[in-house]
Coordinates of C-alpha atoms in Angstrom, one line a residue:
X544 CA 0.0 0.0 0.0
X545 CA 1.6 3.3 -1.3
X546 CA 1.0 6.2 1.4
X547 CA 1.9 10.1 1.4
X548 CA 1.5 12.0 4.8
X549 CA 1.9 15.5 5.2
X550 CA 3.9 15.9 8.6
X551 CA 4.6 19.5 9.6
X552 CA 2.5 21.7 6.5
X553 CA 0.1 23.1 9.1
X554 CA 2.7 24.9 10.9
X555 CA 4.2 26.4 7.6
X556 CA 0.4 27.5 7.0
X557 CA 0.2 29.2 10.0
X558 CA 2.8 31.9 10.1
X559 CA 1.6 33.9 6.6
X560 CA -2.1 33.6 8.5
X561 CA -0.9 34.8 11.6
X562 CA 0.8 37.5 10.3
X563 CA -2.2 38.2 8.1
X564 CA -4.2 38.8 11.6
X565 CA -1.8 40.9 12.7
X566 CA -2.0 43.4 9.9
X567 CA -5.8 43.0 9.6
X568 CA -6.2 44.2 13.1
X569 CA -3.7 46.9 12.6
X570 CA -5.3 48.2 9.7
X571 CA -8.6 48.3 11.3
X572 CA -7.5 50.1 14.3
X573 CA -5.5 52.5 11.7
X574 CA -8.3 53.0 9.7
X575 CA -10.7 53.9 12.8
X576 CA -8.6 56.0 14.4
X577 CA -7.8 58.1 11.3
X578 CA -11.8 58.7 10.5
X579 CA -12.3 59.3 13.9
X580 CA -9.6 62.1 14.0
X581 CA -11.4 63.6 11.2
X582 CA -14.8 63.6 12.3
X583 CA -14.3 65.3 15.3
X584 CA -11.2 67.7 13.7
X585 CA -12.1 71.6 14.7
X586 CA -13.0 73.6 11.5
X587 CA -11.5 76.1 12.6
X588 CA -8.1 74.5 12.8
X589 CA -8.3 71.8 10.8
X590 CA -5.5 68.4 10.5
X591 CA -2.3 70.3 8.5
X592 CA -2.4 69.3 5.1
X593 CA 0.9 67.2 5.1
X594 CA 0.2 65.2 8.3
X595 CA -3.0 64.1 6.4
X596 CA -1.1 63.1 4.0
X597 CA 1.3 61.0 5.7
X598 CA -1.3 59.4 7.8
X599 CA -2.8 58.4 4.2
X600 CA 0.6 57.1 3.1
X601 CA 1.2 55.2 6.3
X602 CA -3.1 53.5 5.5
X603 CA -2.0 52.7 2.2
X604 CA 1.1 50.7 3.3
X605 CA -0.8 49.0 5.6
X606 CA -3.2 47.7 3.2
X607 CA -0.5 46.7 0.5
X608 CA 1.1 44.3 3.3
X609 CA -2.1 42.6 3.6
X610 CA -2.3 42.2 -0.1
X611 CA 1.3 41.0 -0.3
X612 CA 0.5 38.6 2.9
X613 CA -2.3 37.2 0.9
X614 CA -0.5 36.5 -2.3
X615 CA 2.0 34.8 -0.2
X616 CA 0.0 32.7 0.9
X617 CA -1.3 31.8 -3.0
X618 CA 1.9 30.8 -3.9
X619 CA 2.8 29.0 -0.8
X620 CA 0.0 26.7 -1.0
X621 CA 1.2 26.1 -4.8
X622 CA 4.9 25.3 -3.8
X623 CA 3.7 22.9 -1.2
X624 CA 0.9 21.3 -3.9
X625 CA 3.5 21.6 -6.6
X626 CA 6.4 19.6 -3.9
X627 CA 3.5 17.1 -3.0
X628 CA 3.1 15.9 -6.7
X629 CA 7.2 16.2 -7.6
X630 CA 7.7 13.2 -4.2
X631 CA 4.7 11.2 -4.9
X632 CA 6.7 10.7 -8.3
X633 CA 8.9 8.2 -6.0
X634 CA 6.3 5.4 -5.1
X635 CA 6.3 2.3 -6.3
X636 CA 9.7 2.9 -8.1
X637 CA 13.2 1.2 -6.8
X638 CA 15.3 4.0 -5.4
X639 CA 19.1 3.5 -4.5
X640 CA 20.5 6.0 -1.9
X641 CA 23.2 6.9 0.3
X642 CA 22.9 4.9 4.0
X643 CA 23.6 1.6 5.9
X644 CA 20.2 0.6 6.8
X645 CA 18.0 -1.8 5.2
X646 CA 15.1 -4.2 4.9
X647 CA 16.3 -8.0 5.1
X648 CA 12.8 -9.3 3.4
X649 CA 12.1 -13.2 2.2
X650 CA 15.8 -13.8 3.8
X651 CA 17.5 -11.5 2.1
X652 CA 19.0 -7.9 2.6
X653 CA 21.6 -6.6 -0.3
X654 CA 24.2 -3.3 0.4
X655 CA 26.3 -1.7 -2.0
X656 CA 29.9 -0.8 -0.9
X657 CA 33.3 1.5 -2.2
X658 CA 36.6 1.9 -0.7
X659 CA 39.5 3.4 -2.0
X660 CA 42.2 0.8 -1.2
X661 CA 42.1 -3.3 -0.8
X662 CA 41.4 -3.3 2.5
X663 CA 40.3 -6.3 5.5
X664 CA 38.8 -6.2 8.5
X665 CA 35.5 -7.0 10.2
X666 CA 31.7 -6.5 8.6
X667 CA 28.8 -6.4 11.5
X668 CA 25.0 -6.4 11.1
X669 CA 23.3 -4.6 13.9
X670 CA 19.5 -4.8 14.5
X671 CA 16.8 -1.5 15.0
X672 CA 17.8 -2.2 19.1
X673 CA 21.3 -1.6 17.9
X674 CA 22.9 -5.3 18.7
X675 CA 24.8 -7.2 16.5
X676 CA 23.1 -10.0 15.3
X677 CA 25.7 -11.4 12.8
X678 CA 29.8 -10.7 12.1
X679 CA 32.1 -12.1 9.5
X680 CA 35.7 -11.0 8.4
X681 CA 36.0 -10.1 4.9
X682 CA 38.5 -8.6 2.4
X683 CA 37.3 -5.7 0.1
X684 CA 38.8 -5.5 -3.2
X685 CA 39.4 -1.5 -4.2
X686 CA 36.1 0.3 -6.0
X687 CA 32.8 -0.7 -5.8
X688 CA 31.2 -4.2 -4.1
X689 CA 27.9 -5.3 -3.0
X690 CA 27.6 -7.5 0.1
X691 CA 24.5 -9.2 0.8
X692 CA 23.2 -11.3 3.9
X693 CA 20.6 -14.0 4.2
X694 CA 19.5 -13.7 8.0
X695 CA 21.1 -16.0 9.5
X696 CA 22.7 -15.1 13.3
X697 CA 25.5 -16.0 14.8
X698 CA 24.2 -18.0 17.3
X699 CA 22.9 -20.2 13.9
X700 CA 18.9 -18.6 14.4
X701 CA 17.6 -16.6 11.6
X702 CA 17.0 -12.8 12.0
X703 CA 13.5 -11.7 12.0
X704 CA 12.4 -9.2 8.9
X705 CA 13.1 -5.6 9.4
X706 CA 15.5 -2.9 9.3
X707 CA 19.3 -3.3 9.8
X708 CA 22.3 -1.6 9.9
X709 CA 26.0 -2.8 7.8
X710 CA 29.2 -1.4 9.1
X711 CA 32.5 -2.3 8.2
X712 CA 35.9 -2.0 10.3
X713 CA 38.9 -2.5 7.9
X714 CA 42.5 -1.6 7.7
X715 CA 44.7 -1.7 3.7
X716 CA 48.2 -3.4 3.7
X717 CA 49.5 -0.5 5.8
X718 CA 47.4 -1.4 9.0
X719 CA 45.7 1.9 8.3
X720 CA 41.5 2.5 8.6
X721 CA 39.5 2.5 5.0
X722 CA 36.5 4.3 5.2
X723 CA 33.5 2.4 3.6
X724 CA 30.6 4.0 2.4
X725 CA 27.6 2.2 2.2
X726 CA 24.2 2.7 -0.8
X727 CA 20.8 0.8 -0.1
X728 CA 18.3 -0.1 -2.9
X729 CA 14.6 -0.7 -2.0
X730 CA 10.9 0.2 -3.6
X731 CA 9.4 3.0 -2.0
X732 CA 6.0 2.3 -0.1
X733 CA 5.3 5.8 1.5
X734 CA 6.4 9.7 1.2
X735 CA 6.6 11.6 4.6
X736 CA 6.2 15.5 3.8
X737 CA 7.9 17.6 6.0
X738 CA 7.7 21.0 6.7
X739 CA 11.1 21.9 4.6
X740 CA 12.4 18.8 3.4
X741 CA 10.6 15.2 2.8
X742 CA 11.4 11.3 3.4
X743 CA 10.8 8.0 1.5
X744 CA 10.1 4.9 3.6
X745 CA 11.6 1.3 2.2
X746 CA 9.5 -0.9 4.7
X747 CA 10.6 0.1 8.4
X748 CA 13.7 2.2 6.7
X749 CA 13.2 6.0 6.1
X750 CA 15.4 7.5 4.0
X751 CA 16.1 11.3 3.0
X752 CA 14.9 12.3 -0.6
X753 CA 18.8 14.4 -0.5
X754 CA 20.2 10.8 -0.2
X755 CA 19.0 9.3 -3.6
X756 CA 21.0 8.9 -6.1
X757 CA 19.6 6.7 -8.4
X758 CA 15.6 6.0 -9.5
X759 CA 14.2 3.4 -11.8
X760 CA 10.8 1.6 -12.3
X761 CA 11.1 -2.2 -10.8
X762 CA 11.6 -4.1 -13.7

């Protein structure tokens, strides 16, 4: 079931209505005051032509902030519909992105490695509690890899599905430490909106739409 959920758009609502209060009651209060002042002026000294003036001036900037206010709003509503439609692009299709967490489903749960330098050393799986569940020693070959696990523990059970975490701990001839980064590839299921950014979730695994770096429809 494909899902998007808004998160945080009601508080990005908010402000340009708040604000739009503001000035409404300020304008209000402006206005009375003003045709107040010159209802009750004395004829026989009237309000001085250029303070009239400026009071009109200072009405008619008022009332152009509340116009602006409002067309913010417009075009905020359209960005967020407009960013709504661009993410819901992403379900259903197979993303790969930057991270070390992912689904083991069926038995099975795939990462894609690079390091710089032939390096060996120690690969972990932790689970969503943080404990590792499995550990083998392996050797890297320089450049790209994938590395894939089938669920089984180390105490010879099998993993239950969900989310978990790769990390490696190697060292190249040298005895020095090769950092490893990691790229998961799932099928997106739901979008969660944020209020300035959004996220894809891969079963129990959310990931950040700045972390893809790949889409492409499941074959």
């Amino acid at each position: 079931m494909t899902e998007v959920t808004a998160t945080s758009s009601t508080n990005s609502a908010s402000k340009p209505n708040a604000a739009t209060t503001g000035l409404t009651a300020n304008y209000e209060l402006f206005l009375s005051l003003l045709t107040t002042q010159v209802t009750h002026q004395d004829p026989l000294d009237p309000l001085d032509s250029a303070e009239y003036t400026n009071q009109l001036v200072q009405y008619s900037a008022v009332e152009q902030s509340i116009q602006t206010n409002s067309y913010l709003e417009d075009l905020l509503a359209s960005f967020e519909s407009s960013r709504a439609s661009s993410y819901v692009s992403y379900l259903g299709e197979e993303v790969t992105a930057s991270g070390a967490t992912t689904m083991l489903r069926d038995g099975n749960a795939n990462w894609q490695y690079s390091v710089q330098e032939r390096a060996g050393g120690r690969v972990e799986v932790r689970n969503a509690l943080g404990a590792v569940v499995y550990g083998e020693d392996v050797s890297l070959t320089a450049g790209k890899g994938s590395w894939a696990w089938n669920g089984t523990t180390n105490g010879g059970g099998t993993a239950p599905e969900g989310a978990y975490t790769l990390s490696f701990e190697v060292f190249d001839a040298a005895g020095n430490a090769e950092r490893v980064t990691t790229e998961i590839t799932g099928v997106v299921d739901k979008v969660n909106m944020g209020e300035t950014s959004a996220s894809l979730k891969i079963g129990d695994v959310e990931v950040p739409v700045t972390s893809v770096t790949s889409v492409r429809t499941p074959s």
